[in-house]
Amino acid sequence: MTFPIVHSSKPVALYGAGAASLADVEEVQSLAGQCVAADGGARLATEAGIELHAVIGDFDSISADILAQIPAERHHRVAEQDSTDFDKALRHIDAPVVLAAGFLGGRVDHQLACLHALARHAHRPCVLVGAEEIVTLCPPEVHLRTRPGDVVSLFPLAAVEGTSTGLRWCIDGLTFDPVTTIGTSNEATGPVTLTMSGPDMIVIAPRHCLTALTQALVLASPHGRWPARAEQRTDPPRP
């Protein structure tokens, strides 16, 4: 099993070293309690004047001067090289939802790795915050406060089925699959409700849905979230 480093009953902010602005930080901070950096994401947090409760990663991208500004007891080095810093951080945060900024934009392989981590740790609800969109693994049921004309895209990571209300093209009766059937560029006719048969669907929605989605994920926790997948990565107990 994985031993959480950060525990919170409120949303937790997680910052990465990718594309993010101080305006992104301000919005995330308005919704979150504790703040965590994934390795080099500590620079974004310190530049914004935010107190970090933990820095988690293999520490290969954080500079010594930034690390020196954070109390040593908040340094949590995870030395293995089989996962990204985002994965390392996400799996060690126990919270109703993690709001992650600084992980979208930039290198495509990094973004794909983030989607892999969302699915790998489906029991750790997380929303990736981009400049214009938010990205999350669809929970068993989710309500999005979309507006008519908003683009809502669905991208399956494995075979999965679902239902919808509020979409121009209803998904009921479809079997999604990353090779044969995807759901990009669907359109909201108003608020959208989605249900999924398993933790295998990525949802991409407009940025303005962030606050309402965060609140919905908090209210849904813990019974409205996916269980941990079998054969989760094991970390040794911390002293």
Coordinates of C-alpha atoms in Angstrom, one line a residue:
M1 CA 0.0 0.0 0.0
T2 CA 1.0 3.7 -0.4
F3 CA 1.4 5.7 2.8
P4 CA 0.1 9.3 2.4
I5 CA 2.3 12.2 3.3
V6 CA -0.4 14.8 3.2
H7 CA -3.8 14.4 4.8
S8 CA -6.6 17.0 4.4
S9 CA -10.4 17.2 4.7
K10 CA -10.2 20.1 2.2
P11 CA -9.0 20.3 -1.4
V12 CA -5.2 20.3 -1.7
A13 CA -3.3 22.5 -4.2
L14 CA -0.5 20.7 -6.1
Y15 CA 2.0 22.7 -8.2
G16 CA 4.2 21.5 -11.0
A17 CA 7.0 22.9 -13.1
G18 CA 4.9 23.2 -16.3
A19 CA 2.9 26.1 -17.7
A20 CA 1.0 28.0 -15.1
S21 CA 0.5 31.7 -14.2
L22 CA 0.1 33.5 -11.0
A23 CA -3.6 34.0 -11.9
D24 CA -3.8 30.2 -12.0
V25 CA -2.3 30.0 -8.6
E26 CA -4.6 32.6 -7.2
E27 CA -7.7 30.7 -8.4
V28 CA -6.5 27.3 -7.1
Q29 CA -5.5 28.9 -3.8
S30 CA -9.1 30.3 -3.4
L31 CA -10.4 26.7 -3.5
A32 CA -7.7 24.8 -1.6
G33 CA -6.3 24.4 1.9
Q34 CA -2.8 22.8 2.1
C35 CA -0.3 23.3 -0.7
V36 CA 2.1 20.8 -2.1
A37 CA 4.8 21.0 -4.8
A38 CA 5.9 18.2 -7.1
D39 CA 9.6 18.7 -7.2
G40 CA 10.4 21.8 -9.4
G41 CA 6.8 23.1 -9.0
A42 CA 8.1 24.6 -5.7
R43 CA 9.5 27.5 -7.7
L44 CA 6.0 28.5 -8.8
A45 CA 4.7 28.3 -5.3
T46 CA 7.5 30.3 -3.7
E47 CA 7.4 33.0 -6.4
A48 CA 3.7 33.4 -5.5
G49 CA 4.5 33.7 -1.8
I50 CA 2.7 30.5 -0.9
E51 CA 3.7 28.4 2.1
L52 CA 4.3 24.8 1.1
H53 CA 3.3 22.0 3.4
A54 CA 5.3 19.4 1.4
V55 CA 7.6 19.0 -1.5
I56 CA 7.4 15.5 -3.1
G57 CA 9.6 14.1 -5.8
D58 CA 13.0 12.8 -6.7
F59 CA 14.4 16.3 -6.4
D60 CA 16.2 16.3 -9.7
S61 CA 14.5 19.5 -10.9
I62 CA 14.3 21.7 -7.8
S63 CA 17.1 24.2 -7.3
A64 CA 19.1 24.3 -4.1
D65 CA 18.0 27.9 -3.4
I66 CA 14.3 27.1 -3.7
L67 CA 14.7 24.0 -1.5
A68 CA 16.6 26.0 1.1
Q69 CA 13.5 28.2 1.5
I70 CA 11.4 25.2 2.6
P71 CA 11.8 23.6 6.0
A72 CA 13.7 20.4 5.8
E73 CA 11.0 18.4 7.5
R74 CA 8.7 19.2 4.6
H75 CA 11.1 17.6 2.0
H76 CA 9.9 14.2 1.0
R77 CA 12.2 12.5 -1.4
V78 CA 10.8 9.6 -3.4
A79 CA 13.9 8.2 -5.1
E80 CA 12.4 5.6 -7.5
Q81 CA 12.6 6.5 -11.2
D82 CA 9.7 4.4 -12.4
S83 CA 7.1 7.2 -12.1
T84 CA 6.9 11.0 -12.7
D85 CA 6.9 13.6 -10.0
F86 CA 3.2 14.2 -10.5
D87 CA 2.6 10.5 -9.9
K88 CA 4.8 10.5 -6.8
A89 CA 2.9 13.5 -5.4
L90 CA -0.6 12.4 -6.3
R91 CA -0.3 9.0 -4.7
H92 CA 0.9 10.5 -1.4
I93 CA -2.0 13.0 -1.0
D94 CA -5.1 11.9 0.8
A95 CA -7.7 14.6 0.2
P96 CA -11.3 15.0 -1.3
V97 CA -9.7 16.4 -4.4
V98 CA -6.3 17.6 -5.6
L99 CA -6.2 20.8 -7.8
A100 CA -3.1 20.5 -9.9
A101 CA -1.7 23.5 -11.8
G102 CA 1.5 23.5 -13.8
F103 CA 1.0 20.1 -15.4
L104 CA -0.7 21.0 -18.7
G105 CA 1.0 22.7 -21.7
G106 CA 4.6 22.1 -22.7
R107 CA 5.7 18.6 -23.6
V108 CA 3.1 16.1 -24.8
D109 CA 4.7 13.1 -23.1
H110 CA 4.5 14.9 -19.7
Q111 CA 0.8 15.5 -20.3
L112 CA 0.1 11.9 -21.3
A113 CA 1.9 10.7 -18.2
C114 CA -0.4 12.9 -16.1
L115 CA -3.4 11.2 -17.7
H116 CA -1.9 7.9 -16.9
A117 CA -1.4 8.9 -13.3
L118 CA -5.0 10.1 -13.0
A119 CA -6.2 6.6 -14.1
R120 CA -3.6 4.7 -12.1
H121 CA -4.7 6.5 -8.9
A122 CA -8.4 6.8 -9.6
H123 CA -9.1 6.7 -5.9
R124 CA -7.3 10.1 -5.6
P125 CA -9.6 12.6 -7.4
C126 CA -7.6 15.2 -9.2
V127 CA -8.4 18.1 -11.5
L128 CA -5.6 19.4 -13.9
V129 CA -6.0 23.1 -14.3
G130 CA -5.0 24.5 -17.7
A131 CA -5.2 27.9 -19.2
E132 CA -8.6 27.4 -20.8
E133 CA -9.7 23.9 -19.8
I134 CA -9.8 21.5 -16.9
V135 CA -9.0 17.8 -17.2
T136 CA -10.1 15.1 -14.8
L137 CA -10.8 11.4 -14.6
C138 CA -14.6 11.0 -14.6
P139 CA -15.9 9.8 -11.3
P140 CA -18.8 7.3 -11.1
E141 CA -21.1 10.3 -11.5
V142 CA -20.4 14.0 -12.1
H143 CA -22.4 17.2 -12.6
L144 CA -20.8 20.0 -14.7
R145 CA -22.2 23.5 -14.6
T146 CA -21.6 23.9 -18.3
R147 CA -23.3 26.5 -20.5
P148 CA -25.0 26.0 -23.9
G149 CA -22.3 25.7 -26.5
D150 CA -19.5 24.7 -24.1
V151 CA -17.2 22.0 -25.5
V152 CA -17.0 18.9 -23.4
S153 CA -14.6 16.2 -24.6
L154 CA -14.5 12.6 -23.5
F155 CA -11.4 10.5 -24.1
P156 CA -11.4 6.9 -22.9
L157 CA -8.2 5.2 -21.7
A158 CA -9.8 1.8 -21.8
A159 CA -13.1 0.3 -22.8
V160 CA -15.8 2.0 -20.8
E161 CA -19.5 2.8 -21.0
G162 CA -21.6 5.7 -19.6
T163 CA -24.7 7.8 -19.7
S164 CA -25.2 11.6 -20.2
T165 CA -27.7 14.4 -19.9
G166 CA -27.1 17.8 -21.3
L167 CA -24.9 16.8 -24.2
R168 CA -25.8 17.5 -27.8
W169 CA -24.7 14.0 -28.7
C170 CA -25.9 11.6 -26.0
I171 CA -23.4 8.9 -25.1
D172 CA -26.0 6.3 -23.8
G173 CA -25.5 2.9 -25.3
L174 CA -22.0 3.6 -26.6
T175 CA -18.9 1.6 -25.7
F176 CA -15.9 3.9 -25.7
D177 CA -12.5 2.6 -26.6
P178 CA -9.2 4.5 -27.2
V179 CA -8.8 2.8 -30.6
T180 CA -12.3 2.6 -31.9
T181 CA -14.6 5.2 -30.3
I182 CA -13.8 8.5 -28.6
G183 CA -15.8 11.5 -27.7
T184 CA -14.0 14.7 -28.6
S185 CA -15.7 18.0 -29.2
N186 CA -19.1 17.2 -27.8
E187 CA -21.3 20.2 -27.0
A188 CA -23.2 21.1 -23.9
T189 CA -26.8 22.2 -24.2
G190 CA -26.8 23.3 -20.6
P191 CA -25.5 21.7 -17.3
V192 CA -24.1 18.2 -18.0
T193 CA -24.4 15.0 -16.0
L194 CA -22.2 12.0 -16.7
T195 CA -22.0 8.5 -15.3
M196 CA -19.3 6.0 -16.0
S197 CA -19.1 2.2 -15.6
G198 CA -15.4 2.3 -14.7
P199 CA -12.4 4.7 -13.9
D200 CA -11.3 4.9 -17.5
M201 CA -12.7 8.1 -19.0
I202 CA -10.9 11.5 -19.2
V203 CA -13.2 14.5 -19.2
I204 CA -12.1 17.9 -20.6
A205 CA -14.3 20.8 -19.7
P206 CA -14.1 24.6 -19.8
R207 CA -12.1 26.3 -17.1
H208 CA -15.1 28.1 -15.7
C209 CA -16.4 24.8 -14.4
L210 CA -13.5 24.5 -11.9
T211 CA -15.2 25.9 -8.8
A212 CA -18.4 23.9 -9.2
L213 CA -16.6 20.7 -10.1
T214 CA -14.3 21.1 -7.0
Q215 CA -17.3 21.5 -4.8
A216 CA -19.0 18.5 -6.3
L217 CA -16.0 16.3 -5.8
V218 CA -15.7 17.3 -2.2
L219 CA -19.4 16.5 -1.5
A220 CA -19.0 13.2 -3.3
S221 CA -16.1 12.1 -1.2
P222 CA -15.5 9.3 -0.2
H223 CA -18.4 7.2 -1.3
G224 CA -18.7 8.9 -4.8
R225 CA -15.1 8.0 -5.8
W226 CA -13.5 5.0 -7.4
P227 CA -11.8 2.4 -5.2
A228 CA -8.1 1.9 -5.4
R229 CA -7.0 -0.3 -8.3
A230 CA -5.5 -3.7 -7.6
E231 CA -1.7 -4.0 -7.4
Q232 CA -1.1 -0.4 -6.5
R233 CA 2.6 0.7 -6.2
T234 CA 4.0 0.0 -2.7
D235 CA 6.1 2.4 -0.8
P236 CA 8.0 1.6 2.4
P237 CA 6.7 3.0 5.7
R238 CA 8.2 6.4 6.6
P239 CA 9.9 6.7 9.9

